[in-house]
mmCIF file of C-alpha atoms (C1' of nucleotides) in Angstrom:
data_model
loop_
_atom_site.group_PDB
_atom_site.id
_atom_site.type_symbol
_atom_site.label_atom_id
_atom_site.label_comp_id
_atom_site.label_asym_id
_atom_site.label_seq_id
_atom_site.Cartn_x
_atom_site.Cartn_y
_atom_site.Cartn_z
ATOM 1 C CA UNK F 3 0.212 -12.273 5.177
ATOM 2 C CA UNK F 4 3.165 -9.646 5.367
ATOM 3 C CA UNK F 5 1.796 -8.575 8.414
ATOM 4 C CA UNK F 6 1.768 -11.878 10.291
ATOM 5 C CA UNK F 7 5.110 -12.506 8.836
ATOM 6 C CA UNK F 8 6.274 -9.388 10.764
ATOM 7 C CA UNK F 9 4.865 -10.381 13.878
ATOM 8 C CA UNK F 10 5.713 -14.093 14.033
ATOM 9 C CA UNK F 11 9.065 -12.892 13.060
ATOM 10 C CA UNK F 12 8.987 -10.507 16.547
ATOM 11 C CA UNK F 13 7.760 -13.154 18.614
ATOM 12 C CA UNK F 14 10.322 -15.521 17.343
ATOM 13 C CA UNK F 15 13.119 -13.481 18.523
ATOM 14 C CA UNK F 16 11.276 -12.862 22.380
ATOM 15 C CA UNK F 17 7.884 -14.049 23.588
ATOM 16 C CA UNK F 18 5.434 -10.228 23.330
ATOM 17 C CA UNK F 19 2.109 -8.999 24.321
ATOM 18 C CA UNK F 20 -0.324 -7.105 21.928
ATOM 19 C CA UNK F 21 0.644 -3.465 23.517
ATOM 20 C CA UNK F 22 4.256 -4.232 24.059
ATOM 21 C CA UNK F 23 4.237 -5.083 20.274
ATOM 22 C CA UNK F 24 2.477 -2.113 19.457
ATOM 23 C CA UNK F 25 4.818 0.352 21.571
ATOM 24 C CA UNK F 26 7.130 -1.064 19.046
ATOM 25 C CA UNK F 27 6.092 -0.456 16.006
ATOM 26 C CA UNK F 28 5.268 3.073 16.985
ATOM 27 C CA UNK F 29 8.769 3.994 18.246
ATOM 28 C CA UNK F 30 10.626 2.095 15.705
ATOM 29 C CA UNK F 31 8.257 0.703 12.700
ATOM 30 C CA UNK F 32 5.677 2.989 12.341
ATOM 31 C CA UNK F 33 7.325 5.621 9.861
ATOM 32 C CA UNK F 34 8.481 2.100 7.505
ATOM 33 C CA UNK F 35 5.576 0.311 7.914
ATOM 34 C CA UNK F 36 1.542 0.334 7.954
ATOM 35 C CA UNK F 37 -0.081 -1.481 10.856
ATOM 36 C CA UNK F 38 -2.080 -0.059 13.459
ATOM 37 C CA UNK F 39 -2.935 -1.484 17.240
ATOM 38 C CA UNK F 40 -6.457 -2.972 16.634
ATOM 39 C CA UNK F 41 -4.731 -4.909 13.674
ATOM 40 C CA UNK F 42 -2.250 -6.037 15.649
ATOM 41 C CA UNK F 43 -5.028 -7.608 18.197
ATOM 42 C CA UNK F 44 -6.938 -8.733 15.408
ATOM 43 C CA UNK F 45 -3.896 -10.496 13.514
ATOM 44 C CA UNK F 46 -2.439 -12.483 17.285
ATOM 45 C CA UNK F 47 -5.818 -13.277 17.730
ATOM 46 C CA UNK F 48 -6.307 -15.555 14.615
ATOM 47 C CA UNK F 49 -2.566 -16.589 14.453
ATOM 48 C CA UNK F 50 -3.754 -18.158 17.737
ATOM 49 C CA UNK F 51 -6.552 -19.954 16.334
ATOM 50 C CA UNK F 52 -4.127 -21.043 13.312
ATOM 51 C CA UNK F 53 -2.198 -22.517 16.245
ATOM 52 C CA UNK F 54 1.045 -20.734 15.317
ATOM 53 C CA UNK F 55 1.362 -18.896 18.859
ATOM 54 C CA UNK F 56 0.079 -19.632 21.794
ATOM 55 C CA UNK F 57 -0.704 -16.958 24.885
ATOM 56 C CA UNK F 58 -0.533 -17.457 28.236
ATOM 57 C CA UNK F 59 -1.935 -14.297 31.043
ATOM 58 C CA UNK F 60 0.292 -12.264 33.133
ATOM 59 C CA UNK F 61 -0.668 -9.241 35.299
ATOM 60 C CA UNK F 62 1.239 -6.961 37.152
ATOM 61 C CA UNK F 63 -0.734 -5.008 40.345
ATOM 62 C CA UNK F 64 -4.322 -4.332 39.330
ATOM 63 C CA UNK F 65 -3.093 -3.603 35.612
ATOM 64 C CA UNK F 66 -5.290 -5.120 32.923
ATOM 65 C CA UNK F 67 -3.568 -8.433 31.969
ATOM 66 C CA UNK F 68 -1.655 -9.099 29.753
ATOM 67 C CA UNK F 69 -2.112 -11.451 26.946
ATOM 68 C CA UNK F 70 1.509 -12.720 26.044
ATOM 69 C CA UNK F 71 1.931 -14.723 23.269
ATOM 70 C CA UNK F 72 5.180 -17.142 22.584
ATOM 71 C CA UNK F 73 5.624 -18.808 18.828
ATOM 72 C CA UNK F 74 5.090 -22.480 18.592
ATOM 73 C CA UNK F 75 6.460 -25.278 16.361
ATOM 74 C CA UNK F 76 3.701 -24.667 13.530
ATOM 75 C CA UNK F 77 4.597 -20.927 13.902
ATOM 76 C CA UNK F 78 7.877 -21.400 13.563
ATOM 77 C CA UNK F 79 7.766 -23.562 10.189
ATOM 78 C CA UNK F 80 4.700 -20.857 8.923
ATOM 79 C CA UNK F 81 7.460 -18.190 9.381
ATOM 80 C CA UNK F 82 9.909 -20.374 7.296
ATOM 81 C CA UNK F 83 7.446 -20.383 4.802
ATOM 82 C CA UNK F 84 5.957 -17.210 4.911
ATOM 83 C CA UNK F 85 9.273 -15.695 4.409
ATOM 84 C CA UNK F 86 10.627 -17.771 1.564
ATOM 85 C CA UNK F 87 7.123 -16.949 0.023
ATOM 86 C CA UNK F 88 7.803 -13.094 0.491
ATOM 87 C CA UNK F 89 11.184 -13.389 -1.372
ATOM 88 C CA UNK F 90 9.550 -15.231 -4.104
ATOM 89 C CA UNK F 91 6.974 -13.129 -4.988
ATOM 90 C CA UNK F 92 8.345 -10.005 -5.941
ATOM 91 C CA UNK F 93 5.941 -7.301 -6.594
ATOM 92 C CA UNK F 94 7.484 -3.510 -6.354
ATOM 93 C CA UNK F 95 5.880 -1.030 -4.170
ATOM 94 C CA UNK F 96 3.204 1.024 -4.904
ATOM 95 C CA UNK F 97 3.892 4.935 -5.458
ATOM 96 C CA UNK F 98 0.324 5.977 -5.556
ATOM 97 C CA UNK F 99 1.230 8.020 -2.023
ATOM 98 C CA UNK F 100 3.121 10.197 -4.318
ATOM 99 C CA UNK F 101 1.557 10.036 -7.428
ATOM 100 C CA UNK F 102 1.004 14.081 -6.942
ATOM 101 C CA UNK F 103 4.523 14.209 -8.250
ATOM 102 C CA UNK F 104 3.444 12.982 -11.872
ATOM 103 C CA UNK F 105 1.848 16.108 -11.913
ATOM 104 C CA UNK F 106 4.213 18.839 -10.906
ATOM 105 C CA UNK F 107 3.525 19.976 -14.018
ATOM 106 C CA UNK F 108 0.226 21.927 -13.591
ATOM 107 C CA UNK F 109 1.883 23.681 -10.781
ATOM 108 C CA UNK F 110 2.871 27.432 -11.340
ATOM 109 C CA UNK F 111 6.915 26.616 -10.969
ATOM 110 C CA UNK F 112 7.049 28.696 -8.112
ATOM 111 C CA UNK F 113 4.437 26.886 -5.774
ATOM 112 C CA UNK F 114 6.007 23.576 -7.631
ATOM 113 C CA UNK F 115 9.808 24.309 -5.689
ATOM 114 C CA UNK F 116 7.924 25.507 -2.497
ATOM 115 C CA UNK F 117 6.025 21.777 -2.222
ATOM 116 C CA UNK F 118 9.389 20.435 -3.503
ATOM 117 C CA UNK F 119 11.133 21.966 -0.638
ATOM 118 C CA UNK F 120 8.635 21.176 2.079
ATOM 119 C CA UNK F 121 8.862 17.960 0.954
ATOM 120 C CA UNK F 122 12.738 17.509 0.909
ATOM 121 C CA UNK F 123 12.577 18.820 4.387
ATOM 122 C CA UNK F 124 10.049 16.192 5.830
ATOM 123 C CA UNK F 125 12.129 13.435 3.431
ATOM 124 C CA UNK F 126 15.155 14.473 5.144
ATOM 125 C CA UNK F 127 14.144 14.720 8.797
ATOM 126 C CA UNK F 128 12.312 11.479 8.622
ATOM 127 C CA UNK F 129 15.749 10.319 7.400
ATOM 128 C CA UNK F 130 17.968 11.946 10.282
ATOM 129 C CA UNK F 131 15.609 10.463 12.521
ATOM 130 C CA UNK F 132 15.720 6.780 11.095
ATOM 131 C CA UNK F 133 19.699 7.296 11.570
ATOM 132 C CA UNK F 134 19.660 8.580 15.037
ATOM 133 C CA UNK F 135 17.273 5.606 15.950
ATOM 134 C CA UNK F 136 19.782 3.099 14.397
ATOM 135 C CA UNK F 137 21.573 2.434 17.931
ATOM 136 C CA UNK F 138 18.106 1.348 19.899
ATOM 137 C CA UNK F 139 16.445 -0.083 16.626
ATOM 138 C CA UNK F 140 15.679 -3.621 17.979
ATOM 139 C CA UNK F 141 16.761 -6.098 15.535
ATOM 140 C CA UNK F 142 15.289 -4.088 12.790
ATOM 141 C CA UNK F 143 18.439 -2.401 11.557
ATOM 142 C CA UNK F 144 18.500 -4.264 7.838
ATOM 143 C CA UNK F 145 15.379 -3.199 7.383
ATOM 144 C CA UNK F 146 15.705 0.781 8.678
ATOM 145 C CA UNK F 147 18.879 0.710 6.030
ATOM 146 C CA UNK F 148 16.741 -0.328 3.435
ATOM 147 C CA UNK F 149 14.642 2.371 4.025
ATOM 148 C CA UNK F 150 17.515 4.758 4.776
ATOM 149 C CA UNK F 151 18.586 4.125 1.349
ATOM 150 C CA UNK F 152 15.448 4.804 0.067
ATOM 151 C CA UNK F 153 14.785 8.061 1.947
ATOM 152 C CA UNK F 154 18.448 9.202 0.746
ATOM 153 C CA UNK F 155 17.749 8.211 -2.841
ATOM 154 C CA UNK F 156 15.117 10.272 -2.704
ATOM 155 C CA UNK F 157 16.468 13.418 -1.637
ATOM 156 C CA UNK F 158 19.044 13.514 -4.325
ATOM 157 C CA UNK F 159 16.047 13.043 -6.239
ATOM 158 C CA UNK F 160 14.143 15.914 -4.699
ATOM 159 C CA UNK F 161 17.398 17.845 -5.039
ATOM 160 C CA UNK F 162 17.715 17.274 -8.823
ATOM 161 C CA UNK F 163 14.459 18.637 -9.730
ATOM 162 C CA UNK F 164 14.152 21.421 -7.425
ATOM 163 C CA UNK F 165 17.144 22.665 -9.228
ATOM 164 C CA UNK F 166 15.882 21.974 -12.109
ATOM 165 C CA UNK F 167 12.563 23.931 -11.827
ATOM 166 C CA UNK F 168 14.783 27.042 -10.820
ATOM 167 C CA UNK F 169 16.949 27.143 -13.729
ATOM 168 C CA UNK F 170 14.337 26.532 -16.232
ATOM 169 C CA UNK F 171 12.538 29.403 -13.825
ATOM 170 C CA UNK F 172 15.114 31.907 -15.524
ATOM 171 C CA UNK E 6 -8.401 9.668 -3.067
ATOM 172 C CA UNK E 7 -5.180 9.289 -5.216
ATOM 173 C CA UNK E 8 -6.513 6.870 -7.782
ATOM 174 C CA UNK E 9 -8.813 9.784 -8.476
ATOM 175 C CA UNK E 10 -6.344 12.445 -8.763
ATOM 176 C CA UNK E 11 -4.281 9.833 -11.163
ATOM 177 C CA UNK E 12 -7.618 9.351 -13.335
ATOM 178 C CA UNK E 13 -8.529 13.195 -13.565
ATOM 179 C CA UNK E 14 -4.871 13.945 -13.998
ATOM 180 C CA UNK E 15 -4.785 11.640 -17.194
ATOM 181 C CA UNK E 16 -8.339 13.239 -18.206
ATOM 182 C CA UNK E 17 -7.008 16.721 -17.632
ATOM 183 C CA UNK E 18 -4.528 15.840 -20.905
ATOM 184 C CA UNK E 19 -7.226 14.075 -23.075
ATOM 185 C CA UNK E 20 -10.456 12.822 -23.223
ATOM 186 C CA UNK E 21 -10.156 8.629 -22.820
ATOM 187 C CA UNK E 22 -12.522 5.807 -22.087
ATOM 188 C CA UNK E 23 -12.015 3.162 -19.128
ATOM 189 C CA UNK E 24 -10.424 0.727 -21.935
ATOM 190 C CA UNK E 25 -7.841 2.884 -22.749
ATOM 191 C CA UNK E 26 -7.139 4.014 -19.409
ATOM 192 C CA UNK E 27 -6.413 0.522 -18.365
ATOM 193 C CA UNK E 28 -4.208 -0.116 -21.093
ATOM 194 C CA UNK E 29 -2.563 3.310 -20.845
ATOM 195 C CA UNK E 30 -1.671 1.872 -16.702
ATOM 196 C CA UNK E 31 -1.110 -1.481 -17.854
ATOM 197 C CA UNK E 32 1.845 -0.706 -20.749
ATOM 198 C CA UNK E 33 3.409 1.870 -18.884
ATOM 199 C CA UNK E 34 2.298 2.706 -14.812
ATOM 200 C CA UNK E 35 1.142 -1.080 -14.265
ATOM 201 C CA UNK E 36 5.198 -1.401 -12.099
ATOM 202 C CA UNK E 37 4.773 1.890 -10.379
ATOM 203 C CA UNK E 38 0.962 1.943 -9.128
ATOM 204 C CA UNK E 39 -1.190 -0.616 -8.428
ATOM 205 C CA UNK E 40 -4.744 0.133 -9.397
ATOM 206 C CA UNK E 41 -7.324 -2.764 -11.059
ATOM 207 C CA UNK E 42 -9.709 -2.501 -14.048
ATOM 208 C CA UNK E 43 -12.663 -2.608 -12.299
ATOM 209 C CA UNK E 44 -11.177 -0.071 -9.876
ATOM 210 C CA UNK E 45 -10.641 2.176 -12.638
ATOM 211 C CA UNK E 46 -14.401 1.822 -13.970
ATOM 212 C CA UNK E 47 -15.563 2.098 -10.605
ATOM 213 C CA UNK E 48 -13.605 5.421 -9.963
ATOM 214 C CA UNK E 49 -14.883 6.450 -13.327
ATOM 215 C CA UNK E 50 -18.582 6.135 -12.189
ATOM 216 C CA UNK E 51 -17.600 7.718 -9.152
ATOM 217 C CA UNK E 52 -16.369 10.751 -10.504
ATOM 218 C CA UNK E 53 -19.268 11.000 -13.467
ATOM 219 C CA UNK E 54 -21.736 11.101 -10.314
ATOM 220 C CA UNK E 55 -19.279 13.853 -8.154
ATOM 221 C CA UNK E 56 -19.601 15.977 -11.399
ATOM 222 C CA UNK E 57 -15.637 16.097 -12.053
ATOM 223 C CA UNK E 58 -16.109 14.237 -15.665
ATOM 224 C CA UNK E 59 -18.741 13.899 -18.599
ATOM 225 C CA UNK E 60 -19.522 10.727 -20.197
ATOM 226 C CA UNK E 61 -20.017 10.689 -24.261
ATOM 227 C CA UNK E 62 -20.835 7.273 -25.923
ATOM 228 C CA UNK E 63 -18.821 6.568 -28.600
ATOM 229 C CA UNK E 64 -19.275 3.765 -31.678
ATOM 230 C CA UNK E 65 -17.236 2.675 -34.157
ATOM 231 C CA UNK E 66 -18.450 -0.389 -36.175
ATOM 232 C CA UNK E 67 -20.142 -3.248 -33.968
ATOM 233 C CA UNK E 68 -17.691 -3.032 -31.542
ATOM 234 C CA UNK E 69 -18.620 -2.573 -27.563
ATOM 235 C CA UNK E 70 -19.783 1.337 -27.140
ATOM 236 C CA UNK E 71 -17.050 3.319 -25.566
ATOM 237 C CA UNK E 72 -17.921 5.775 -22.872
ATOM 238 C CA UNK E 73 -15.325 8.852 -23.343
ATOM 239 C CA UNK E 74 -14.801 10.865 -20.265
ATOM 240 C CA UNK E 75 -13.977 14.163 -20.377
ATOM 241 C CA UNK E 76 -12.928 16.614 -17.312
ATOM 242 C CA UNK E 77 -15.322 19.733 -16.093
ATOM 243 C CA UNK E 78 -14.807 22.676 -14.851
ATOM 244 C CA UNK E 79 -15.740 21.386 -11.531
ATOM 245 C CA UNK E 80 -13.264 18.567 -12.083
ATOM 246 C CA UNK E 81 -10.681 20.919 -12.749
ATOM 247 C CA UNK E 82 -10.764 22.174 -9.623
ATOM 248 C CA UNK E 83 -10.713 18.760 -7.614
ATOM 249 C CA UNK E 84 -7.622 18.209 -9.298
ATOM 250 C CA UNK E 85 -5.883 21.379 -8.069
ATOM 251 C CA UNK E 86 -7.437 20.809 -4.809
ATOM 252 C CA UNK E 87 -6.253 17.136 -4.137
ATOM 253 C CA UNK E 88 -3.190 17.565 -5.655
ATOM 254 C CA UNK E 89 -1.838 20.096 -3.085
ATOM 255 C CA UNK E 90 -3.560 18.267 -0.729
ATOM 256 C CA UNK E 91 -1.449 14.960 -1.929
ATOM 257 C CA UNK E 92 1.775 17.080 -1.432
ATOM 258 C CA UNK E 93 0.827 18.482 1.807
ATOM 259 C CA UNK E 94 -0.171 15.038 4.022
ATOM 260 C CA UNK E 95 3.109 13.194 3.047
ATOM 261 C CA UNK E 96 3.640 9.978 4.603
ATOM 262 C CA UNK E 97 6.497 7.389 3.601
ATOM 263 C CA UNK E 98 5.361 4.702 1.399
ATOM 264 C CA UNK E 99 5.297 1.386 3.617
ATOM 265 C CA UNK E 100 7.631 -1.448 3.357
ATOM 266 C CA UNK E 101 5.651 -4.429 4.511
ATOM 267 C CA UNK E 102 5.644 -6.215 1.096
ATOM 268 C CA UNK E 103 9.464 -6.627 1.621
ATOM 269 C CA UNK E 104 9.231 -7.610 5.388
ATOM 270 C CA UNK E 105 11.074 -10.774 4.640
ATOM 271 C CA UNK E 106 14.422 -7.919 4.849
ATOM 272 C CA UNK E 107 14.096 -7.505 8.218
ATOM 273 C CA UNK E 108 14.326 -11.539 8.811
ATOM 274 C CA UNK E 109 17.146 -12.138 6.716
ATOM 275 C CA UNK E 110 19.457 -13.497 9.519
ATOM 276 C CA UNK E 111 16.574 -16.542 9.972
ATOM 277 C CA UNK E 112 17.498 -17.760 6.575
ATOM 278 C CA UNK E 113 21.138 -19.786 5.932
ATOM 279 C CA UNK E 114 23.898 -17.318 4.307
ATOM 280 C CA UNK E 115 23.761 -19.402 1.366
ATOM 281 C CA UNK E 116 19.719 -19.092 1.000
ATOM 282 C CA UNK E 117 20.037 -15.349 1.949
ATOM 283 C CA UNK E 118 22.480 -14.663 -0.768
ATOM 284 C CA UNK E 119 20.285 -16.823 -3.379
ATOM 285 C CA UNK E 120 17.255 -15.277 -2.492
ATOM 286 C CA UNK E 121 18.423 -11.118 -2.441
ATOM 287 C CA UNK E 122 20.762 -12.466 -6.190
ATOM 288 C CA UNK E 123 17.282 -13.062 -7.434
ATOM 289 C CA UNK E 124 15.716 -10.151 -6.135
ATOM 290 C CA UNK E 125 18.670 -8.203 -7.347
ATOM 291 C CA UNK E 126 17.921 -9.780 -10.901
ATOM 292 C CA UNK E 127 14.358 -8.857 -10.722
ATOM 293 C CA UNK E 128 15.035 -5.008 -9.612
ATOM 294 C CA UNK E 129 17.665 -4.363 -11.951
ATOM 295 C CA UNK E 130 15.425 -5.697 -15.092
ATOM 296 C CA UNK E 131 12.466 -4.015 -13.939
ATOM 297 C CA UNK E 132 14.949 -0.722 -13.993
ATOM 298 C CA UNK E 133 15.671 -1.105 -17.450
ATOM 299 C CA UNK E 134 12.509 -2.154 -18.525
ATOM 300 C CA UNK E 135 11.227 1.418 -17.182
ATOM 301 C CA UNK E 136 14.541 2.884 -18.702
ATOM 302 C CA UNK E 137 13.044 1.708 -22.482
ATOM 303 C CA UNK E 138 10.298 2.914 -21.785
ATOM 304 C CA UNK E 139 11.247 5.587 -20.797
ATOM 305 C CA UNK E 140 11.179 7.485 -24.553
ATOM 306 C CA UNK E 141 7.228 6.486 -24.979
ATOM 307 C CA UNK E 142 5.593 7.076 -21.704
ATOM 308 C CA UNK E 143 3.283 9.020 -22.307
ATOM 309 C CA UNK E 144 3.373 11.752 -19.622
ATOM 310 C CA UNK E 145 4.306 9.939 -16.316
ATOM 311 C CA UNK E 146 8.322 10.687 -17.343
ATOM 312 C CA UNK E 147 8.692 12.713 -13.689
ATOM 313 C CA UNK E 148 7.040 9.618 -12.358
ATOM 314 C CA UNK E 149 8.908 7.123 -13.549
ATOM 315 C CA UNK E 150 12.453 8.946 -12.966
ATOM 316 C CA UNK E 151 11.491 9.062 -9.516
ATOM 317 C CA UNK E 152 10.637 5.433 -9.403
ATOM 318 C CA UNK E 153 14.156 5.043 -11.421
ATOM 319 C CA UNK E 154 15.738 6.483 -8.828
ATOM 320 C CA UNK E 155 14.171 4.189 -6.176
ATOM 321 C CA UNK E 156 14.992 1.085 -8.139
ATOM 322 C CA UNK E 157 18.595 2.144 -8.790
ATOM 323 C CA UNK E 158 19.372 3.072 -5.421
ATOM 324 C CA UNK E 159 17.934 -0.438 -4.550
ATOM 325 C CA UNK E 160 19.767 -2.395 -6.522
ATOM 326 C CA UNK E 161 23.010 -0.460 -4.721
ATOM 327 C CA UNK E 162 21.925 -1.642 -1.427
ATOM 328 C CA UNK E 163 21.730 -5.146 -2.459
ATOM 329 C CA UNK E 164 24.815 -5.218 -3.794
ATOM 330 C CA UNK E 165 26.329 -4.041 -0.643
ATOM 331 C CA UNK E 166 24.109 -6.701 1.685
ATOM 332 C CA UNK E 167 25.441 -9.647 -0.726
ATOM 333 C CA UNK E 168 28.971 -7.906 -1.207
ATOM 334 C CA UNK E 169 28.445 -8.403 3.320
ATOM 335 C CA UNK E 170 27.271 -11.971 3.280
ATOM 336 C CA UNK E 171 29.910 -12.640 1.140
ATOM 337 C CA UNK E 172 32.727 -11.831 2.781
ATOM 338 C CA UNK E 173 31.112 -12.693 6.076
ATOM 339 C CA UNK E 174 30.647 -16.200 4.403
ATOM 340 C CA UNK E 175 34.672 -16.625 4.746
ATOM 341 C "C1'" DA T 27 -12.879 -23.081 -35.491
ATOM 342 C "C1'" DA T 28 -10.767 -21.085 -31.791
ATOM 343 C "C1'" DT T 29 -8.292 -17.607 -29.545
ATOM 344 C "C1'" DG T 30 -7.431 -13.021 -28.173
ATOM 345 C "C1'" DA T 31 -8.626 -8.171 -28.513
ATOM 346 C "C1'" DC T 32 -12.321 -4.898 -27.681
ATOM 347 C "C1'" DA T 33 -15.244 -2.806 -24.003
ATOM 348 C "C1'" DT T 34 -17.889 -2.692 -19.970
ATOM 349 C "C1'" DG T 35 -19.063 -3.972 -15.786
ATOM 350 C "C1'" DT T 36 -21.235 -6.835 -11.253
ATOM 351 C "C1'" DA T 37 -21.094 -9.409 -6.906
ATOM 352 C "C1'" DA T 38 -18.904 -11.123 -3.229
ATOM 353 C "C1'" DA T 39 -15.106 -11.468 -0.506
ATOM 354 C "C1'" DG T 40 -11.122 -9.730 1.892
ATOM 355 C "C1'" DA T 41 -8.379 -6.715 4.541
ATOM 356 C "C1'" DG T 42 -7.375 -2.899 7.209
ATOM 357 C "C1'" DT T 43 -8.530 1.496 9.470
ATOM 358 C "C1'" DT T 44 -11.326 4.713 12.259
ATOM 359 C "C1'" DA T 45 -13.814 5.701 15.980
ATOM 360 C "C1'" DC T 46 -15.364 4.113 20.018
ATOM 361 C "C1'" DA T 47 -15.475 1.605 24.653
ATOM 362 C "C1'" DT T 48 -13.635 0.134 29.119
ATOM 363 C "C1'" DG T 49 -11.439 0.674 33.588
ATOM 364 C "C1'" DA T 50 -7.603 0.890 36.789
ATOM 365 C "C1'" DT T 51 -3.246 3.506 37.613
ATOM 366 C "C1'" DT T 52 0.262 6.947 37.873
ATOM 367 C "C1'" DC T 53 1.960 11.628 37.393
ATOM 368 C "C1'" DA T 54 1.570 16.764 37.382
ATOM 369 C "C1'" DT W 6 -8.392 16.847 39.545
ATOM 370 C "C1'" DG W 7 -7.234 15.936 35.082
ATOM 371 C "C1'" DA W 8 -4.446 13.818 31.776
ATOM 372 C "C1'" DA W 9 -1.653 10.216 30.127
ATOM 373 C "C1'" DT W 10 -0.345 5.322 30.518
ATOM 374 C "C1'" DC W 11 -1.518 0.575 30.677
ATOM 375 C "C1'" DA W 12 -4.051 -3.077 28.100
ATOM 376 C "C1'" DT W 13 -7.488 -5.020 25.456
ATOM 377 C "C1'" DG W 14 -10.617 -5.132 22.040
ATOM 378 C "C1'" DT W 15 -15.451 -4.414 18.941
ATOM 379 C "C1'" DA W 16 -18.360 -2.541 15.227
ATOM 380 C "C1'" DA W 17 -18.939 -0.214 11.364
ATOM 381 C "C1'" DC W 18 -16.982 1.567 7.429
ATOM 382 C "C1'" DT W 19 -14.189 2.091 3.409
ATOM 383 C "C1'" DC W 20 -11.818 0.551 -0.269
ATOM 384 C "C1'" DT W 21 -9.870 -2.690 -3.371
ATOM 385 C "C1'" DT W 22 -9.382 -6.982 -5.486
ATOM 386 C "C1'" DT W 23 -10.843 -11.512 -7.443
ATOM 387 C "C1'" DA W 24 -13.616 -14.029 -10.094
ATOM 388 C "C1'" DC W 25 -17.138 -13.972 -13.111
ATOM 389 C "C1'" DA W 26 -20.224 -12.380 -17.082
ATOM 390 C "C1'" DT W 27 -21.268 -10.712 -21.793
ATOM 391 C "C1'" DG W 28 -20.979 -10.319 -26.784
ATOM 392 C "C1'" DT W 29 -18.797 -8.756 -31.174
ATOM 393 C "C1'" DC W 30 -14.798 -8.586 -34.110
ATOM 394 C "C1'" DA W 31 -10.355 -9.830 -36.087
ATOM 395 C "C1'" DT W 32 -6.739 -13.106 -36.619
ATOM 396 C "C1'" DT W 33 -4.570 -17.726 -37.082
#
DNA sequence: AATGACATGTAAAGAGTTACATGATTCA
DNA sequence: TGAATCATGTAACTCTTTACATGTCATT
């Protein structure tokens, strides 16, 4: 249901088709979010049938049409409650992504700093790059500081036990 | 693959049946990772039939037969192999289940600074729950500091966004 | 006498991703 | 001429969860 939330919550703000969505998440979303194109399709698709958008054809030249979809009524009161329900039911995010870092341990400390490193590098340019984005980010600025903080948070992190691991090295 | 790498990693430290396991995730990783029972006897199956563990039936009194996994050789090595390949594919852990973020400006001030008090509430007291336990975890201590630090820096933002609607309020 | 712990699963359903397919158009 | 963009999807696959099933033992 997150998913639809997300895109009722896009359509609300302007009507959207499938691959204008899409573009979207890729140049804005995709490093916060899962959700891939043929989701997307799938997900507009049946939030038609539930009746909560609606889609009307457009074509430019000899383009393949587009299917643009604008938010109805019912959509508009399913966002209302789709959103209260994702504040109310608080479950905190899975680190299974990272669960490697549970076991740093049975790393020689050496190769441990070196993934440590590479990581704090990727961590870090993801982050620069959510910050430089922060001008263009359409409407999705709250968000992109929530994850900023959380990308920041975690290079302090990253920072703390890389030093760690080289003064218990000596 | 990283439910696997969690399982073997556990294995790698002692010999446990899929009871134990579950309880071992439940009392202490159940916050951090999300990964059912009968996902963990599943995986468990999984990996007796790959070769990476060894079952041994176990008895005591008339109670259910226990089947005690232990790690191979062959085990051993899937565990050095996926965990550098967990380190090397990193990709940011996704947001959607706190989408509602991003819509915050739908909802009245007032709601919006109910709703994020709440969720403020609910961070915070997870944080200390993982700071108690936090003496007996048995192992995941890396893991959980780094989910500490998530949570802490978390609660930080939220302050600031309320701190905002606050004084925007006026 | 009933509930919860112990211990293992199965079966079906649900959700999303991957890989593939299509066909015109624009740019190098 | 070839590649990338535009624009939509389908089919098969993978993986996990939910709900259910089973039976003994200890506790209240």
């Amino acid at each position: 249901m997150e998913r639809k939330l997300l895109l009722l919550g896009m359509l609300r703000l302007q009507e959207m088709h499938g691959y204008q969505i899409n573009e979207l998440i890729d140049t804005h979303l995709g490093t916060s979010i899962q959700l891939k194109k043929p989701t997307v399709y799938k997900l507009l698709n049946s939030m038609e049938v539930d009746g909560w958008i609606t889609r009307r054809d457009e074509q430019e030249g000899n383009y393949p049409p587009r299917h643009v979809y604008t938010i109805t009524p019912e959509g508009e009161s399913a966002f209302q409650e789709l959103l209260r329900e994702n504040f109310s039911e608080y479950r905190p995010i899975s680190y299974l992504g990272d669960i490697g870092i549970a076991y740093l341990d049975a790393l020689p400390d050496e190769e441990a700093t070196t993934l440590l490193t590479r990581r704090r590098k990727e961590v870090s340019s993801l982050l620069s790059h959510l910050e430089s984005d922060h001008r263009h980010g359409e409407g999705f600025q709250i968000m992109m500081s929530f994850h900023r903080c959380h990308l920041s948070a975690e290079v302090e992190w990253l920072d703390d036990i890389i030093e760690q691991l080289k003064t218990s090295d000596e």
